[in-house]
Short mmCIF file of C-alpha atoms and ligand atoms in Angstrom, two decimals:
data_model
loop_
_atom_site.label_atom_id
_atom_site.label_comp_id
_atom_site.label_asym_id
_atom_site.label_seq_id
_atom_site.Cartn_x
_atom_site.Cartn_y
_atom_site.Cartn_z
CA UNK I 38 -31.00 -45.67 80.75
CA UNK I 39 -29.06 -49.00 79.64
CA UNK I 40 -25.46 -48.89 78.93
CA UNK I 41 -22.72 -50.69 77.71
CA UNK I 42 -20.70 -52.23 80.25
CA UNK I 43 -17.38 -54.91 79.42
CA UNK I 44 -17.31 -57.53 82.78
CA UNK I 45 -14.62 -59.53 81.16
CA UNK I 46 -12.87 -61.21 78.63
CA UNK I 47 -16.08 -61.82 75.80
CA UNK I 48 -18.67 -60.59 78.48
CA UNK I 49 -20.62 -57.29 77.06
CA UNK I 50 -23.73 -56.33 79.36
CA UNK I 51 -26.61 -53.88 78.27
CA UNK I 52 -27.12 -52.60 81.65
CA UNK I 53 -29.39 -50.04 83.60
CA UNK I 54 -27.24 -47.42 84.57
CA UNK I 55 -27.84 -43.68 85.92
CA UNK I 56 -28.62 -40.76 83.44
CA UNK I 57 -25.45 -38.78 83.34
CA UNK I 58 -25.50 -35.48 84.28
CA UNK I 59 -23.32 -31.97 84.24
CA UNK I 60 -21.06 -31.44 87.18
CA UNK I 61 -18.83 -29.18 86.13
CA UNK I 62 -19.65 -26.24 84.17
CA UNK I 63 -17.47 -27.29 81.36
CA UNK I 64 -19.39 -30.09 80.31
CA UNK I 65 -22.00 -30.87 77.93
CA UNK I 66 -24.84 -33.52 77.67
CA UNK I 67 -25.03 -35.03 74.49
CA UNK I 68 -28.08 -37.31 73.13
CA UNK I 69 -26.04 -39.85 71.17
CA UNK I 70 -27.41 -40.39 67.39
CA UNK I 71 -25.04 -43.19 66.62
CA UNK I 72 -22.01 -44.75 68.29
CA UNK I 73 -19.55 -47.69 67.35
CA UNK I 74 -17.50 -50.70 68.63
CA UNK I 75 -13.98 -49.67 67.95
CA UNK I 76 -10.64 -51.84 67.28
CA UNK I 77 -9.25 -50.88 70.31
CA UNK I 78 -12.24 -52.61 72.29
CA UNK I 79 -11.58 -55.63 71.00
CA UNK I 80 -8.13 -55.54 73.09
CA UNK I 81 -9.67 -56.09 76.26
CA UNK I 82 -13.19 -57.80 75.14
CA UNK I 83 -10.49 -60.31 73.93
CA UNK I 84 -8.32 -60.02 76.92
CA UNK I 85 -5.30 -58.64 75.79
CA UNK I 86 -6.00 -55.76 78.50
CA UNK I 87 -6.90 -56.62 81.80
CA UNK I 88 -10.63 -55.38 82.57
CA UNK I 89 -10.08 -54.90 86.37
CA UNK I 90 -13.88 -53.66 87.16
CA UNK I 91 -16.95 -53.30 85.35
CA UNK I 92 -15.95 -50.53 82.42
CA UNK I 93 -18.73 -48.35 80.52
CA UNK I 94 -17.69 -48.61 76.72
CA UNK I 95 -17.65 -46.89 73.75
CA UNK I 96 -15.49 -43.45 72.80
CA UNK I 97 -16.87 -42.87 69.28
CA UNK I 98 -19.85 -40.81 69.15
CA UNK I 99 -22.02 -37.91 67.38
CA UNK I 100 -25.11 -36.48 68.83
CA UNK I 101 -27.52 -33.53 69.50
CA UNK I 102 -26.53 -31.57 72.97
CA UNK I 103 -28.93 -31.84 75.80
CA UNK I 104 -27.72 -29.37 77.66
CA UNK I 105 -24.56 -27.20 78.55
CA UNK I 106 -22.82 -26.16 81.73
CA UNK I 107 -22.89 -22.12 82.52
CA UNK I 108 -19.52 -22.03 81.02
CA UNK I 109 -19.91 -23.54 77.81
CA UNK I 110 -20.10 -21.29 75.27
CA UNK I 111 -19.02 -22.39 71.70
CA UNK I 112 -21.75 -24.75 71.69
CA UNK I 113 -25.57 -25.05 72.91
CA UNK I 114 -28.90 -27.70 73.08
CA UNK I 115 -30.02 -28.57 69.73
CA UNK I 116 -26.91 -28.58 67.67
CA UNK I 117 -25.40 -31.49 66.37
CA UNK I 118 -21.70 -32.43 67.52
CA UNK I 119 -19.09 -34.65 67.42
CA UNK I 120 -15.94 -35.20 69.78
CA UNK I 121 -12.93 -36.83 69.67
CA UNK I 122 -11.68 -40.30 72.13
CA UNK I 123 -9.61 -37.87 74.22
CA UNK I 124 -11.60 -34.59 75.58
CA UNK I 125 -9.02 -31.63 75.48
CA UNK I 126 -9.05 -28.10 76.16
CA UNK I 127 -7.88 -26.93 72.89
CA UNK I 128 -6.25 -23.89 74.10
CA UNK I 129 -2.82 -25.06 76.03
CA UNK I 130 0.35 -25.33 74.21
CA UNK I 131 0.08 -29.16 72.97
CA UNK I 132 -2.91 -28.46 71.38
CA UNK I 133 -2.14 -25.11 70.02
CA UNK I 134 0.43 -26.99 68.49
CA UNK I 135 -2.21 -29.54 67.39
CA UNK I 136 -1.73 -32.21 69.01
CA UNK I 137 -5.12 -31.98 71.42
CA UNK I 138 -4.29 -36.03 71.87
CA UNK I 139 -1.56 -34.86 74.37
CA UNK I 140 -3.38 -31.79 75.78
CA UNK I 141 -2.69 -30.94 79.33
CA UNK I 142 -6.08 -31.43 80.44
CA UNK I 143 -6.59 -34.80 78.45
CA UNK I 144 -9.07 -37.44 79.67
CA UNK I 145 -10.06 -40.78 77.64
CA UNK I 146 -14.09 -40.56 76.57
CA UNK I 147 -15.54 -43.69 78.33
CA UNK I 148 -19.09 -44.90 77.97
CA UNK I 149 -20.79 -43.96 74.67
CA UNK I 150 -21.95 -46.88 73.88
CA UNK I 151 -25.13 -45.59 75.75
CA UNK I 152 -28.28 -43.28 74.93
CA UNK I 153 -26.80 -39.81 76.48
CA UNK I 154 -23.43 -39.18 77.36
CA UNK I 155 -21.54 -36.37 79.14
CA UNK I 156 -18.63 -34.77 77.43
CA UNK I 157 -16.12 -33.02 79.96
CA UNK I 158 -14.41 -29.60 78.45
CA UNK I 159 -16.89 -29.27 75.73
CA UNK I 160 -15.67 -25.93 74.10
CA UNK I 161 -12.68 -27.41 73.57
CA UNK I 162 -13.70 -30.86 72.47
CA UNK I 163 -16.80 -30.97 70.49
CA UNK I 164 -17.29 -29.71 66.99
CA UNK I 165 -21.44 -28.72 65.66
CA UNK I 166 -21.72 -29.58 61.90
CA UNK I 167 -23.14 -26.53 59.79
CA UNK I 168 -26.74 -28.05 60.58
CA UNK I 169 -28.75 -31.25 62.22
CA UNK I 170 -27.39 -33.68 59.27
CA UNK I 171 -29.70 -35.76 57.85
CA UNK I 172 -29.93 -39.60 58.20
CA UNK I 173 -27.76 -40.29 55.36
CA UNK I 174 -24.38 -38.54 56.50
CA UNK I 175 -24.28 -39.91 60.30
CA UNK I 176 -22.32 -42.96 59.57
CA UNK I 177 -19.78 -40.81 57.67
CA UNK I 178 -19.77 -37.75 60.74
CA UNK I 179 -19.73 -40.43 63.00
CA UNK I 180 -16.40 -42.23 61.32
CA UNK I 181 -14.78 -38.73 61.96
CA UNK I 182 -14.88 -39.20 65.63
CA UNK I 183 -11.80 -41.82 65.19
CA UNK I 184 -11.41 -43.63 62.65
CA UNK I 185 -11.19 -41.44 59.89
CA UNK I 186 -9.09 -38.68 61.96
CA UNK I 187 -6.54 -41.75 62.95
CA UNK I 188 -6.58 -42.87 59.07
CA UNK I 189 -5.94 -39.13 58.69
CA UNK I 190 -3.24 -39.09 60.92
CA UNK I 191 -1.27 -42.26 59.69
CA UNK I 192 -1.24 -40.12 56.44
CA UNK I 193 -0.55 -36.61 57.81
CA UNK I 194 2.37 -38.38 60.03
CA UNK I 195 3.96 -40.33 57.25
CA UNK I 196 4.26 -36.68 54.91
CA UNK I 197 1.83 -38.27 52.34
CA UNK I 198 2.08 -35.76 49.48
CA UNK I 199 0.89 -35.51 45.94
CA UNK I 200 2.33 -37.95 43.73
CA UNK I 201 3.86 -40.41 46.34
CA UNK I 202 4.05 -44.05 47.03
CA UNK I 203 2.02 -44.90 50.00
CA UNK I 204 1.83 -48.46 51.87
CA UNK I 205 -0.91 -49.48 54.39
CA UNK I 206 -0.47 -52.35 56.50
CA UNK I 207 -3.66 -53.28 58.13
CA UNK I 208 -7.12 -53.54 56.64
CA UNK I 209 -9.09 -52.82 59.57
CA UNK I 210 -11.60 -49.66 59.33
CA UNK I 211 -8.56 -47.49 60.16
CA UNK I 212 -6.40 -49.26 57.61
CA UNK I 213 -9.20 -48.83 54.79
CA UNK I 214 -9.43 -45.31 55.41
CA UNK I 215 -6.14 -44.73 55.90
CA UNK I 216 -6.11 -45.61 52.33
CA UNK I 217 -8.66 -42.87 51.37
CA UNK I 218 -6.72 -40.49 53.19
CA UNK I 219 -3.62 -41.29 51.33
CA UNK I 220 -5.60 -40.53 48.18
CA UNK I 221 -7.52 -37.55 49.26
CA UNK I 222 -3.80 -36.12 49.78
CA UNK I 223 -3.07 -37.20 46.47
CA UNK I 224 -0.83 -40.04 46.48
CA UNK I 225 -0.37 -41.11 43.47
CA UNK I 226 0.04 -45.18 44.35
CA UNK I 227 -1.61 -46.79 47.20
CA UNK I 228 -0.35 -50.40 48.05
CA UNK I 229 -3.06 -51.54 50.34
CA UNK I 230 -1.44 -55.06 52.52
CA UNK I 231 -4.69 -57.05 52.69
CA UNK I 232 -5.65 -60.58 52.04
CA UNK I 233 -9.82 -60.30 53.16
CA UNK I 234 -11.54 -59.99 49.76
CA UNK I 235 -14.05 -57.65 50.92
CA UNK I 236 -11.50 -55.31 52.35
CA UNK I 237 -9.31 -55.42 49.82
CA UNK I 238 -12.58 -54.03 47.35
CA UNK I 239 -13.05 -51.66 49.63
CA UNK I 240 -9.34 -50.49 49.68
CA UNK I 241 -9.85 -50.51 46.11
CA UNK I 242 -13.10 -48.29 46.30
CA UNK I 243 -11.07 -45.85 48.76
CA UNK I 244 -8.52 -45.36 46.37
CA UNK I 245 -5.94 -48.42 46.38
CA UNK I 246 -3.87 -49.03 43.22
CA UNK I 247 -2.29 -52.43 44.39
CA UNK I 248 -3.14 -55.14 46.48
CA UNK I 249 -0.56 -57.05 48.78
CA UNK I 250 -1.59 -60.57 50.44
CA UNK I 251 1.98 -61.17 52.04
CA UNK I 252 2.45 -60.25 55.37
CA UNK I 253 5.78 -60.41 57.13
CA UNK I 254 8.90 -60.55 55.57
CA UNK I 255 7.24 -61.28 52.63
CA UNK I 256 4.90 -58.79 52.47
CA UNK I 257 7.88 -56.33 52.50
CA UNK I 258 9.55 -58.45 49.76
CA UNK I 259 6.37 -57.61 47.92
CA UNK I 260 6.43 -53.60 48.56
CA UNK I 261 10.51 -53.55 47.47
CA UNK I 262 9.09 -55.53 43.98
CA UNK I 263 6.48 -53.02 43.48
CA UNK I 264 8.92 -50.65 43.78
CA UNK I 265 11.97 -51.04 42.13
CA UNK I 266 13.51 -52.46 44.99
CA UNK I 267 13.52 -48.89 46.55
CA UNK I 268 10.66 -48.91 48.85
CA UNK I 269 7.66 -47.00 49.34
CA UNK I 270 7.64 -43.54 50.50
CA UNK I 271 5.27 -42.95 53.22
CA UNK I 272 3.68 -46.57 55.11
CA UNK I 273 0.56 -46.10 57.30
CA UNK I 274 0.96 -48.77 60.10
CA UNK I 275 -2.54 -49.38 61.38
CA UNK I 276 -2.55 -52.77 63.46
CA UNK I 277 -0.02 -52.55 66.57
CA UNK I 278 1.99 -55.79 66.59
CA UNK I 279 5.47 -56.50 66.25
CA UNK I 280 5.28 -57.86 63.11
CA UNK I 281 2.79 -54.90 61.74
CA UNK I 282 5.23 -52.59 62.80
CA UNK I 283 8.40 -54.30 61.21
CA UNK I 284 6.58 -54.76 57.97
CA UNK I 285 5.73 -51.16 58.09
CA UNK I 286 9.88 -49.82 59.02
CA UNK I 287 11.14 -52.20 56.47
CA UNK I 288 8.77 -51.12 53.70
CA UNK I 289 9.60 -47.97 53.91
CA UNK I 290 12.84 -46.41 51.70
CA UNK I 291 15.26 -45.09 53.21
CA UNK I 292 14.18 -40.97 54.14
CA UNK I 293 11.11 -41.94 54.36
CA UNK I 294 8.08 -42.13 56.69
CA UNK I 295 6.36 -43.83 58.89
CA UNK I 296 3.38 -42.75 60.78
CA UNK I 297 1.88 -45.63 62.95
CA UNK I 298 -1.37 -45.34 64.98
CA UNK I 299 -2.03 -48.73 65.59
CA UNK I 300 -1.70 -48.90 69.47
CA UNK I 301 1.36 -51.09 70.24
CA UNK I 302 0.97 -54.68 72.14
CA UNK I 303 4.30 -55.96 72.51
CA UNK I 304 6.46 -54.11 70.14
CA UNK I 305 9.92 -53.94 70.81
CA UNK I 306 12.15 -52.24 68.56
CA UNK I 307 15.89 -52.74 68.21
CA UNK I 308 17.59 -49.33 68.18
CA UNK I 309 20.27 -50.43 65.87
CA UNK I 310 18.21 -52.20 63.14
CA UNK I 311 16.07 -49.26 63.61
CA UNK I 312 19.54 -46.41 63.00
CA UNK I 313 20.66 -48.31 59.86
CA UNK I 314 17.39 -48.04 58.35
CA UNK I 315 17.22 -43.83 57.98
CA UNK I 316 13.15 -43.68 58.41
CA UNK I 317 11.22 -41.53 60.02
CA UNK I 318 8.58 -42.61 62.77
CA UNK I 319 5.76 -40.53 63.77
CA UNK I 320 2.86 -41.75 65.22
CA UNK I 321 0.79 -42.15 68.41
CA UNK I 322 -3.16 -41.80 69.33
CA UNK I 323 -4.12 -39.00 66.63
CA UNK I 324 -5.17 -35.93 67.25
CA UNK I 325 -8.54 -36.23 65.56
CA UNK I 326 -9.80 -32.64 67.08
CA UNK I 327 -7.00 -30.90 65.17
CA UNK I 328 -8.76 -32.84 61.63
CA UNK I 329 -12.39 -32.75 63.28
CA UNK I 330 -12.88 -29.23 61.03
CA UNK I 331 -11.83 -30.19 57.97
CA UNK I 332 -12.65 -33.66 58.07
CA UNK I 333 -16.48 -32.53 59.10
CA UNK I 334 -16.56 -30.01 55.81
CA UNK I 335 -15.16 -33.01 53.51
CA UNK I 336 -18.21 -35.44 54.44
CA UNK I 337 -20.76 -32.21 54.93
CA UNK I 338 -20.24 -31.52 51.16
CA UNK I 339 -19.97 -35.43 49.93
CA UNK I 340 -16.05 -35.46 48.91
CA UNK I 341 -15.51 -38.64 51.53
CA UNK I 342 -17.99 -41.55 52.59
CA UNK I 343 -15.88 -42.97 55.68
CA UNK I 344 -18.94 -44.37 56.73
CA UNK I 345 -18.60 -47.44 54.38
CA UNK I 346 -16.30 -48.65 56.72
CA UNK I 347 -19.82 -49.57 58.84
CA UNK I 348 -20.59 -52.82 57.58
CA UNK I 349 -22.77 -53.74 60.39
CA UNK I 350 -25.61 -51.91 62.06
CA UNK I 351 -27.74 -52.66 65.26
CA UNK I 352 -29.48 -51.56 67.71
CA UNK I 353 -27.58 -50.67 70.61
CA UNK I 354 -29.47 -53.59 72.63
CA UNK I 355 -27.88 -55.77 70.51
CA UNK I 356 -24.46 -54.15 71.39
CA UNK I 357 -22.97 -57.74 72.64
CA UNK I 358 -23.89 -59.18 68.81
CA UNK I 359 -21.50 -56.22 67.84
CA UNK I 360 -18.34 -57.25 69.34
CA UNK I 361 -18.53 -60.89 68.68
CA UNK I 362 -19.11 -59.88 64.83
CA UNK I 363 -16.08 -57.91 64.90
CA UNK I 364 -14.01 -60.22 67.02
CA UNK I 365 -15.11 -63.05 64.97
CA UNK I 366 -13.98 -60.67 61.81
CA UNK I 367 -17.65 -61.19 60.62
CA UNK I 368 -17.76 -57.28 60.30
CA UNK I 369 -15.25 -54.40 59.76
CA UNK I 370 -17.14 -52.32 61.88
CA UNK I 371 -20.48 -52.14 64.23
CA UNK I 372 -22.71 -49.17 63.94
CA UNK I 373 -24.75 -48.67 66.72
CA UNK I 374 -28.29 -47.12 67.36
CA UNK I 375 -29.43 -46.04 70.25
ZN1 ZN R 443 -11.89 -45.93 68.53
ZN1 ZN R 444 -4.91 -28.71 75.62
#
């Protein structure tokens, strides 16, 4: 079968590679119905990570099982599942806890930008949807693998609650559906930070009440206007940089929260600034296997449409064409198909 493979900075292969199979009895064979270029590729197709040997790609996925180790047992061939960017066990204390993102057993999902992939402790990672979906919901089940679980989680971290003033800085896919998070939870204003006219209609579609262009310093001069000077209650930080992160503390009121899942390059925070300014900071890669459930029953019966975030779709040959739209910020986000 051909695979996705990342040589180096900008260099995406489709190569032949060897049919995974199961090796231990805890794993699964899935037949991947659609995958994705994520974000977080872009950090080392652009460089920003080191790629220190040819890397399979792709940790987003949905698919029909193959076939099942002999200890597999919540799910079997023929059903349709999705699984999270981090396999976990789902039964030791972090992730009875929920937060499977830390389990004890975690490993990252590597290569699913491919036809068939193998998916290590499958009990506790994959969830079946009620039956094969048709064509129509993939996108949508597929957004649930990350980017809708980590919008999720920006908004579960930063207490979004009914009738509260939510901020999002970033208007990637996570940032947009951060935003229809925030509003499925019932926020009652959602300042989405954005100055890309398509994703700021999008943001709008999802559920956004306000649009900020500013970014910086002046961005959180914007949220304190909007506000009353006070501050927003709950800010989603979905980007990762220093200056994402300090728009996203100094937006926020004092008592409030932030929950940040954009992964950090270069942030350094100063731990008095950060005392004086009484938020709360909760964040990290999300648990998406804890929201898989829910999240899977909200698209199933057509109360979200993540999958809007896919404004691109290929086939997976044409995987390379994918990350150069995204890097180029042609597209929000590639859907592939195998
Ligand atoms: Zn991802
Ligand atoms: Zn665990």
């Amino acid at each position: 079968m051909k695979v996705t493979i990342l040589y180096g900075p900008r260099d995406v292969r489709f190569e032949e590679r060897d049919a995974p199979k199961i090796i231990k009895p805890t794993d699964a064979i899935i037949r991947i119905s659609a995958t994705c270029v994520c974000g977080s590729d872009l950090w080392p197709y652009r460089g920003i990570n080191k790629v220190n040997q040819p890397t399979p790609m792709g940790h987003e996925y949905c698919g029909i099982v193959e076939e099942v180790g002999s200890a597999v047992k919540t799910v079997k061939p023929g059903q349709f599942v999705i699984g999270s960017f981090f396999v976990s066990d789902n039964t030791c204390p972090h992730c009875q806890f929920g937060y499977q993102s830390s389990c004890q057993q975690r490993e990252v999902v590597g290569g699913a930008q491919a036809p068939l992939l193998r998916v290590k402790l499958a009990d506790g990672t994959l969830v079946a949807t009620p039956e094969v979906p048709s064509g129509d919901l993939i996108p949508s089940l597929l957004a649930t693998s990350d980017v809708m679980g980590t919008g999720w989680f920006a908004a579960d971290a930063a207490n979004v609650k009914p009738g509260k003033t939510v901020a999002v800085v970033g208007d990637g896919a996570v940032g947009l559906l951060a935003v229809l998070s925030a509003k499925q939870m019932g926020a009652a204003r959602i300042i989405a930070m954005s100055r890309h006219e398509t994703r700021q209609n999008l943001a709008r579609e999802f559920g956004a009440t306000d649009i900020v262009t500013e970014r910086g310093d002046e961005g959180v001069a914007r949220i304190k206007e909007l506000t009353k000077g006070i501050g927003a209650d709950s800010v989603l930080e979905c980007v990762g940089t220093q200056e994402s992160i300090m728009q996203a503390i100094h937006s926020t009121r004092p008592g409030g929260h932030v929950g940040y899942v954009g992964v950090p390059h270069g942030v350094e925070l100063n731990g008095q600034q950060l005392f004086f300014t009484h938020v709360h900071l909760h964040g990290g890669p999300a648990p998406v296997r804890r929201y898989l459930p829910d999240l899977i029953k909200l698209v199933w019966n057509g109360k979200i449409n993540p999958g809007k975030v896919f404004d691109l779709t290929l086939p997976l040959d044409q995987v390379a064409e994918g990350y150069r739209a995204m890097d180029e910020r042609r597209a929000i986000k590639t859907l592939l198909l195998p």
